[in-house]
């Protein structure tokens, strides 16, 4: 599934202006400790997290994630969105808790 | 001056109840330390007693607190005066995520006077985060006249490297706390851009026995430089 398809099917919001929405999502990775995500995340995964620090952008780019999904409606600072735009990384904001968000992705066949 | 600038008192739930202010100061004196800081989690309520004991025993102190940011990173805020840190405390009180302590799980949070008498016990859990990101926390410490030292930077829990992967390039801070000199090399290798930072080796003691020995030295000039 592509990132744009996920956005349409879930109604979750792309908070960036990144145009990289045709990227394929091959799977999903859940984690909030960035050191762990840096060491264990897989390319082309959607990364589900409640961490919204600016380092999230660097870690997502490094691991070549297809997008980042920030759960629980957590505030994403303007500086983080600007950095994501610069890197053409899609950050999606979702109101669901991580578990419910993961279930939704499974339901959609990811 | 031989120092240990990261010691928890009985106010920290994880701190041993024997970590009263007299016990800490006297143990530090026995160990030959000249300068200490008591840095409880998100609270400065035992620092009035520390000021009095410092005046009566002559041990030098820095007013400190260990702040937990929303990313669950621990940073140390150091202040020159009690007045400054108490103003900062007001900001901590306004921004900490509030939940009641359960002493049977987390431990006691004891407020003591200069005679080690327990005068109160703090109700809200001090192990919670401040509801602000690390940049905001550092900015606020600076705004109130303090200095920021990143606590135990390569520890597996609550360190900036664990929580955030690495030290963000634009983060404004003053010093880095490590456990030994090998860690300094490790941190410098990952962050070659780090320049003009002060390096501190502290104990992060939660019980008396763990307070540093007379091993880590900072000159008066370096300390003045740190405050500049």
PDB file of C-alpha atoms in Angstrom, chain B:
ATOM      1  CA  UNK B   1      37.897  21.203  43.935  1.00  0.00           C
ATOM      2  CA  UNK B   2      36.845  17.589  44.150  1.00  0.00           C
ATOM      3  CA  UNK B   3      33.175  17.349  43.278  1.00  0.00           C
ATOM      4  CA  UNK B   4      30.087  15.230  42.882  1.00  0.00           C
ATOM      5  CA  UNK B   5      27.322  17.180  41.223  1.00  0.00           C
ATOM      6  CA  UNK B   6      24.620  14.547  40.880  1.00  0.00           C
ATOM      7  CA  UNK B   7      23.340  13.159  44.179  1.00  0.00           C
ATOM      8  CA  UNK B   8      19.739  12.236  45.038  1.00  0.00           C
ATOM      9  CA  UNK B   9      18.307  12.920  48.475  1.00  0.00           C
ATOM     10  CA  UNK B  10      15.426  11.188  50.261  1.00  0.00           C
ATOM     11  CA  UNK B  11      13.087  13.469  48.300  1.00  0.00           C
ATOM     12  CA  UNK B  12      13.643  11.414  45.151  1.00  0.00           C
ATOM     13  CA  UNK B  13      11.397   8.339  45.420  1.00  0.00           C
ATOM     14  CA  UNK B  14      14.263   6.183  44.174  1.00  0.00           C
ATOM     15  CA  UNK B  15      16.647   7.780  46.710  1.00  0.00           C
ATOM     16  CA  UNK B  16      17.295   5.864  49.910  1.00  0.00           C
ATOM     17  CA  UNK B  17      15.535   7.282  53.012  1.00  0.00           C
ATOM     18  CA  UNK B  18      18.962   7.570  54.639  1.00  0.00           C
ATOM     19  CA  UNK B  19      19.873  10.223  52.047  1.00  0.00           C
ATOM     20  CA  UNK B  20      19.070  13.068  54.409  1.00  0.00           C
ATOM     21  CA  UNK B  21      20.894  16.297  53.771  1.00  0.00           C
ATOM     22  CA  UNK B  22      23.189  16.001  56.798  1.00  0.00           C
ATOM     23  CA  UNK B  23      24.055  12.426  55.896  1.00  0.00           C
ATOM     24  CA  UNK B  24      24.883  13.415  52.329  1.00  0.00           C
ATOM     25  CA  UNK B  25      26.982  16.435  53.317  1.00  0.00           C
ATOM     26  CA  UNK B  26      28.849  14.593  56.034  1.00  0.00           C
ATOM     27  CA  UNK B  27      29.525  11.580  53.828  1.00  0.00           C
ATOM     28  CA  UNK B  28      30.808  13.945  51.137  1.00  0.00           C
ATOM     29  CA  UNK B  29      33.095  15.597  53.709  1.00  0.00           C
ATOM     30  CA  UNK B  30      34.357  12.213  54.928  1.00  0.00           C
ATOM     31  CA  UNK B  31      35.079  11.260  51.325  1.00  0.00           C
ATOM     32  CA  UNK B  32      37.058  14.473  50.878  1.00  0.00           C
ATOM     33  CA  UNK B  33      34.754  16.261  48.468  1.00  0.00           C
ATOM     34  CA  UNK B  34      34.777  20.066  48.315  1.00  0.00           C
ATOM     35  CA  UNK B  35      31.769  20.726  46.115  1.00  0.00           C
ATOM     36  CA  UNK B  36      28.460  18.884  45.797  1.00  0.00           C
ATOM     37  CA  UNK B  37      25.060  19.286  44.245  1.00  0.00           C
ATOM     38  CA  UNK B  38      21.845  17.591  45.320  1.00  0.00           C
ATOM     39  CA  UNK B  39      19.769  17.025  42.221  1.00  0.00           C
ATOM     40  CA  UNK B  40      16.414  15.447  42.964  1.00  0.00           C
ATOM     41  CA  UNK B  41      13.927  14.535  40.265  1.00  0.00           C
ATOM     42  CA  UNK B  42      11.972  17.626  39.247  1.00  0.00           C
ATOM     43  CA  UNK B  43      12.169  19.128  42.742  1.00  0.00           C
ATOM     44  CA  UNK B  44      14.290  21.448  44.847  1.00  0.00           C
ATOM     45  CA  UNK B  45      12.371  21.143  48.114  1.00  0.00           C
ATOM     46  CA  UNK B  46      15.386  19.886  50.096  1.00  0.00           C
ATOM     47  CA  UNK B  47      17.696  22.674  48.973  1.00  0.00           C
ATOM     48  CA  UNK B  48      16.782  25.087  51.794  1.00  0.00           C
ATOM     49  CA  UNK B  49      18.165  22.541  54.255  1.00  0.00           C
ATOM     50  CA  UNK B  50      21.193  22.062  52.005  1.00  0.00           C
ATOM     51  CA  UNK B  51      21.921  25.804  52.061  1.00  0.00           C
ATOM     52  CA  UNK B  52      21.892  25.868  55.879  1.00  0.00           C
ATOM     53  CA  UNK B  53      24.089  22.777  56.212  1.00  0.00           C
ATOM     54  CA  UNK B  54      26.505  24.123  53.642  1.00  0.00           C
ATOM     55  CA  UNK B  55      26.812  27.294  55.714  1.00  0.00           C
ATOM     56  CA  UNK B  56      27.418  25.397  58.943  1.00  0.00           C
ATOM     57  CA  UNK B  57      29.819  22.759  57.579  1.00  0.00           C
ATOM     58  CA  UNK B  58      31.596  24.807  54.927  1.00  0.00           C
ATOM     59  CA  UNK B  59      31.073  22.329  52.105  1.00  0.00           C
ATOM     60  CA  UNK B  60      30.518  24.182  48.844  1.00  0.00           C
ATOM     61  CA  UNK B  61      27.328  23.581  46.923  1.00  0.00           C
ATOM     62  CA  UNK B  62      25.654  24.217  43.598  1.00  0.00           C
ATOM     63  CA  UNK B  63      21.861  24.365  43.559  1.00  0.00           C
ATOM     64  CA  UNK B  64      20.652  21.690  41.186  1.00  0.00           C
ATOM     65  CA  UNK B  65      17.707  19.685  39.957  1.00  0.00           C
ATOM     66  CA  UNK B  66      17.321  16.746  37.572  1.00  0.00           C
ATOM     67  CA  UNK B  67      14.580  17.527  35.086  1.00  0.00           C
ATOM     68  CA  UNK B  68      12.776  14.842  33.093  1.00  0.00           C
ATOM     69  CA  UNK B  69      11.683  16.180  29.712  1.00  0.00           C
ATOM     70  CA  UNK B  70       8.642  14.946  27.787  1.00  0.00           C
ATOM     71  CA  UNK B  71      10.968  12.666  25.767  1.00  0.00           C
ATOM     72  CA  UNK B  72      11.974  11.164  29.152  1.00  0.00           C
ATOM     73  CA  UNK B  73      15.493  12.541  28.825  1.00  0.00           C
ATOM     74  CA  UNK B  74      17.170  13.548  32.086  1.00  0.00           C
ATOM     75  CA  UNK B  75      18.920  16.911  32.159  1.00  0.00           C
ATOM     76  CA  UNK B  76      20.549  18.670  35.087  1.00  0.00           C
ATOM     77  CA  UNK B  77      19.758  22.299  35.774  1.00  0.00           C
ATOM     78  CA  UNK B  78      22.346  24.134  37.890  1.00  0.00           C
ATOM     79  CA  UNK B  79      21.831  27.523  39.495  1.00  0.00           C
ATOM     80  CA  UNK B  80      24.063  29.858  41.470  1.00  0.00           C
ATOM     81  CA  UNK B  81      21.465  30.925  44.017  1.00  0.00           C
ATOM     82  CA  UNK B  82      18.570  29.380  45.901  1.00  0.00           C
ATOM     83  CA  UNK B  83      16.363  32.282  44.819  1.00  0.00           C
ATOM     84  CA  UNK B  84      16.949  31.536  41.128  1.00  0.00           C
ATOM     85  CA  UNK B  85      16.255  27.830  41.428  1.00  0.00           C
ATOM     86  CA  UNK B  86      13.097  28.449  43.438  1.00  0.00           C
ATOM     87  CA  UNK B  87      11.751  30.595  40.615  1.00  0.00           C
ATOM     88  CA  UNK B  88      12.573  27.754  38.227  1.00  0.00           C
ATOM     89  CA  UNK B  89      10.800  25.366  40.627  1.00  0.00           C
ATOM     90  CA  UNK B  90       7.580  27.297  40.080  1.00  0.00           C
ATOM     91  CA  UNK B  91       7.871  26.536  36.345  1.00  0.00           C
ATOM     92  CA  UNK B  92       8.483  22.857  37.107  1.00  0.00           C
ATOM     93  CA  UNK B  93       5.393  22.767  39.355  1.00  0.00           C
ATOM     94  CA  UNK B  94       3.279  24.352  36.627  1.00  0.00           C
ATOM     95  CA  UNK B  95       4.441  21.912  33.955  1.00  0.00           C
ATOM     96  CA  UNK B  96       4.943  18.528  35.588  1.00  0.00           C
ATOM     97  CA  UNK B  97       2.434  15.865  34.566  1.00  0.00           C
ATOM     98  CA  UNK B  98       0.554  15.291  37.790  1.00  0.00           C
ATOM     99  CA  UNK B  99      -0.130  11.900  39.311  1.00  0.00           C
ATOM    100  CA  UNK B 100      -0.047  10.824  42.963  1.00  0.00           C
ATOM    101  CA  UNK B 101       2.967   8.976  44.302  1.00  0.00           C
ATOM    102  CA  UNK B 102       2.431   5.465  45.605  1.00  0.00           C
ATOM    103  CA  UNK B 103       5.258   5.194  48.142  1.00  0.00           C
ATOM    104  CA  UNK B 104       4.837   1.417  48.404  1.00  0.00           C
ATOM    105  CA  UNK B 105       5.801   1.102  44.705  1.00  0.00           C
ATOM    106  CA  UNK B 106       8.024   4.076  44.027  1.00  0.00           C
ATOM    107  CA  UNK B 107       9.435   4.974  47.443  1.00  0.00           C
ATOM    108  CA  UNK B 108       9.071   7.876  49.863  1.00  0.00           C
ATOM    109  CA  UNK B 109       9.487  11.510  48.860  1.00  0.00           C
ATOM    110  CA  UNK B 110      10.683  13.070  52.095  1.00  0.00           C
ATOM    111  CA  UNK B 111      11.213  16.756  52.719  1.00  0.00           C
ATOM    112  CA  UNK B 112      13.636  17.307  55.580  1.00  0.00           C
ATOM    113  CA  UNK B 113      14.975  20.240  57.568  1.00  0.00           C
ATOM    114  CA  UNK B 114      18.571  21.009  58.468  1.00  0.00           C
ATOM    115  CA  UNK B 115      18.305  18.648  61.452  1.00  0.00           C
ATOM    116  CA  UNK B 116      17.202  15.747  59.226  1.00  0.00           C
ATOM    117  CA  UNK B 117      13.728  15.945  60.699  1.00  0.00           C
ATOM    118  CA  UNK B 118      11.085  14.893  58.163  1.00  0.00           C
ATOM    119  CA  UNK B 119       8.882  17.945  57.870  1.00  0.00           C
ATOM    120  CA  UNK B 120       6.674  16.769  55.054  1.00  0.00           C
ATOM    121  CA  UNK B 121       6.273  14.237  52.332  1.00  0.00           C
ATOM    122  CA  UNK B 122       5.631  15.264  48.725  1.00  0.00           C
ATOM    123  CA  UNK B 123       2.380  13.887  47.300  1.00  0.00           C
ATOM    124  CA  UNK B 124       2.732  14.042  43.521  1.00  0.00           C
ATOM    125  CA  UNK B 125       5.083  11.544  41.896  1.00  0.00           C
ATOM    126  CA  UNK B 126       8.383  13.222  41.037  1.00  0.00           C
ATOM    127  CA  UNK B 127       9.321  10.560  38.471  1.00  0.00           C
ATOM    128  CA  UNK B 128       6.887  12.038  35.958  1.00  0.00           C
ATOM    129  CA  UNK B 129       7.947  14.127  32.965  1.00  0.00           C
ATOM    130  CA  UNK B 130       7.735  17.849  32.548  1.00  0.00           C
ATOM    131  CA  UNK B 131       5.253  18.406  29.734  1.00  0.00           C
ATOM    132  CA  UNK B 132       7.755  20.294  27.553  1.00  0.00           C
ATOM    133  CA  UNK B 133      10.289  19.114  25.020  1.00  0.00           C
ATOM    134  CA  UNK B 134      13.995  19.122  25.787  1.00  0.00           C
ATOM    135  CA  UNK B 135      14.632  22.313  23.815  1.00  0.00           C
ATOM    136  CA  UNK B 136      11.988  24.153  25.844  1.00  0.00           C
ATOM    137  CA  UNK B 137      13.345  22.789  29.137  1.00  0.00           C
ATOM    138  CA  UNK B 138      16.915  23.878  28.290  1.00  0.00           C
ATOM    139  CA  UNK B 139      15.675  27.286  27.176  1.00  0.00           C
ATOM    140  CA  UNK B 140      13.772  27.777  30.418  1.00  0.00           C
ATOM    141  CA  UNK B 141      16.739  26.785  32.606  1.00  0.00           C
ATOM    142  CA  UNK B 142      18.835  29.357  30.732  1.00  0.00           C
ATOM    143  CA  UNK B 143      16.100  31.956  31.001  1.00  0.00           C
ATOM    144  CA  UNK B 144      16.138  31.686  34.794  1.00  0.00           C
ATOM    145  CA  UNK B 145      19.919  32.012  34.906  1.00  0.00           C
ATOM    146  CA  UNK B 146      20.834  28.338  35.088  1.00  0.00           C
ATOM    147  CA  UNK B 147      23.162  26.024  33.179  1.00  0.00           C
ATOM    148  CA  UNK B 148      22.237  22.759  31.500  1.00  0.00           C
ATOM    149  CA  UNK B 149      24.187  19.524  31.740  1.00  0.00           C
ATOM    150  CA  UNK B 150      22.914  16.461  29.867  1.00  0.00           C
ATOM    151  CA  UNK B 151      22.687  13.716  32.496  1.00  0.00           C
ATOM    152  CA  UNK B 152      24.401  10.304  32.151  1.00  0.00           C
ATOM    153  CA  UNK B 153      24.400  10.699  28.353  1.00  0.00           C
ATOM    154  CA  UNK B 154      25.084   7.112  27.372  1.00  0.00           C
ATOM    155  CA  UNK B 155      23.138   5.286  30.070  1.00  0.00           C
ATOM    156  CA  UNK B 156      20.532   2.814  28.916  1.00  0.00           C
ATOM    157  CA  UNK B 157      17.700   4.571  30.707  1.00  0.00           C
ATOM    158  CA  UNK B 158      16.603   8.191  30.436  1.00  0.00           C
ATOM    159  CA  UNK B 159      19.714   9.378  28.642  1.00  0.00           C
ATOM    160  CA  UNK B 160      19.610  11.602  25.607  1.00  0.00           C
ATOM    161  CA  UNK B 161      21.374   8.973  23.481  1.00  0.00           C
ATOM    162  CA  UNK B 162      18.858   6.256  24.386  1.00  0.00           C
ATOM    163  CA  UNK B 163      15.735   8.375  24.170  1.00  0.00           C
ATOM    164  CA  UNK B 164      16.656  10.484  21.143  1.00  0.00           C
ATOM    165  CA  UNK B 165      19.323   8.396  19.405  1.00  0.00           C
ATOM    166  CA  UNK B 166      21.921  11.169  19.549  1.00  0.00           C
ATOM    167  CA  UNK B 167      22.433  14.727  20.811  1.00  0.00           C
ATOM    168  CA  UNK B 168      20.536  17.083  18.462  1.00  0.00           C
ATOM    169  CA  UNK B 169      22.936  19.428  16.703  1.00  0.00           C
ATOM    170  CA  UNK B 170      21.079  22.618  17.583  1.00  0.00           C
ATOM    171  CA  UNK B 171      20.400  21.837  21.230  1.00  0.00           C
ATOM    172  CA  UNK B 172      21.630  24.625  23.517  1.00  0.00           C
ATOM    173  CA  UNK B 173      23.340  23.168  26.575  1.00  0.00           C
ATOM    174  CA  UNK B 174      26.504  23.687  28.577  1.00  0.00           C
ATOM    175  CA  UNK B 175      27.862  20.391  29.805  1.00  0.00           C
ATOM    176  CA  UNK B 176      27.808  16.640  29.459  1.00  0.00           C
ATOM    177  CA  UNK B 177      27.747  14.147  32.293  1.00  0.00           C
ATOM    178  CA  UNK B 178      29.512  10.812  31.871  1.00  0.00           C
ATOM    179  CA  UNK B 179      30.440   7.979  34.195  1.00  0.00           C
ATOM    180  CA  UNK B 180      34.090   7.683  33.130  1.00  0.00           C
ATOM    181  CA  UNK B 181      36.592   8.993  30.566  1.00  0.00           C
ATOM    182  CA  UNK B 182      36.074   6.106  28.126  1.00  0.00           C
ATOM    183  CA  UNK B 183      32.526   7.370  27.696  1.00  0.00           C
ATOM    184  CA  UNK B 184      33.897  10.794  26.707  1.00  0.00           C
ATOM    185  CA  UNK B 185      35.679   9.312  23.728  1.00  0.00           C
ATOM    186  CA  UNK B 186      32.574   7.372  22.738  1.00  0.00           C
ATOM    187  CA  UNK B 187      30.369  10.475  22.883  1.00  0.00           C
ATOM    188  CA  UNK B 188      32.906  12.543  20.929  1.00  0.00           C
ATOM    189  CA  UNK B 189      33.133   9.885  18.236  1.00  0.00           C
ATOM    190  CA  UNK B 190      29.371   9.947  17.668  1.00  0.00           C
ATOM    191  CA  UNK B 191      29.171  13.754  17.876  1.00  0.00           C
ATOM    192  CA  UNK B 192      32.323  15.223  16.321  1.00  0.00           C
ATOM    193  CA  UNK B 193      30.730  18.677  16.281  1.00  0.00           C
ATOM    194  CA  UNK B 194      30.650  18.953  20.086  1.00  0.00           C
ATOM    195  CA  UNK B 195      32.925  21.843  21.028  1.00  0.00           C
ATOM    196  CA  UNK B 196      33.443  23.901  24.171  1.00  0.00           C
ATOM    197  CA  UNK B 197      31.375  21.698  26.420  1.00  0.00           C
ATOM    198  CA  UNK B 198      32.140  20.996  30.047  1.00  0.00           C
ATOM    199  CA  UNK B 199      32.494  17.334  30.962  1.00  0.00           C
ATOM    200  CA  UNK B 200      31.493  16.119  34.406  1.00  0.00           C
ATOM    201  CA  UNK B 201      31.903  12.725  36.016  1.00  0.00           C
ATOM    202  CA  UNK B 202      29.269  12.344  38.723  1.00  0.00           C
ATOM    203  CA  UNK B 203      27.942   9.470  40.798  1.00  0.00           C
ATOM    204  CA  UNK B 204      24.139   9.809  40.401  1.00  0.00           C
ATOM    205  CA  UNK B 205      24.160   8.344  43.927  1.00  0.00           C
ATOM    206  CA  UNK B 206      20.880   7.115  45.379  1.00  0.00           C
ATOM    207  CA  UNK B 207      22.514   5.745  48.525  1.00  0.00           C
ATOM    208  CA  UNK B 208      25.315   7.104  50.722  1.00  0.00           C
ATOM    209  CA  UNK B 209      27.901   4.528  49.725  1.00  0.00           C
ATOM    210  CA  UNK B 210      27.669   5.529  46.060  1.00  0.00           C
ATOM    211  CA  UNK B 211      28.669   9.174  46.509  1.00  0.00           C
ATOM    212  CA  UNK B 212      31.880   9.795  44.548  1.00  0.00           C
ATOM    213  CA  UNK B 213      35.284   9.367  46.118  1.00  0.00           C
ATOM    214  CA  UNK B 214      37.850  12.181  45.952  1.00  0.00           C
ATOM    215  CA  UNK B 215      38.501  11.477  42.268  1.00  0.00           C
ATOM    216  CA  UNK B 216      36.938  14.073  40.007  1.00  0.00           C
ATOM    217  CA  UNK B 217      38.455  17.522  40.037  1.00  0.00           C
ATOM    218  CA  UNK B 218      37.379  20.863  38.649  1.00  0.00           C
ATOM    219  CA  UNK B 219      39.509  23.979  39.078  1.00  0.00           C
ATOM    220  CA  UNK B 220      38.013  27.240  40.293  1.00  0.00           C
ATOM    221  CA  UNK B 221      38.864  28.756  36.909  1.00  0.00           C
ATOM    222  CA  UNK B 222      36.956  26.038  35.038  1.00  0.00           C
ATOM    223  CA  UNK B 223      33.992  26.441  37.324  1.00  0.00           C
ATOM    224  CA  UNK B 224      33.998  30.212  36.757  1.00  0.00           C
ATOM    225  CA  UNK B 225      34.190  29.510  33.041  1.00  0.00           C
ATOM    226  CA  UNK B 226      31.183  27.170  33.346  1.00  0.00           C
ATOM    227  CA  UNK B 227      29.114  29.928  34.973  1.00  0.00           C
ATOM    228  CA  UNK B 228      30.095  32.508  32.351  1.00  0.00           C
TER     229      UNK B 228
END
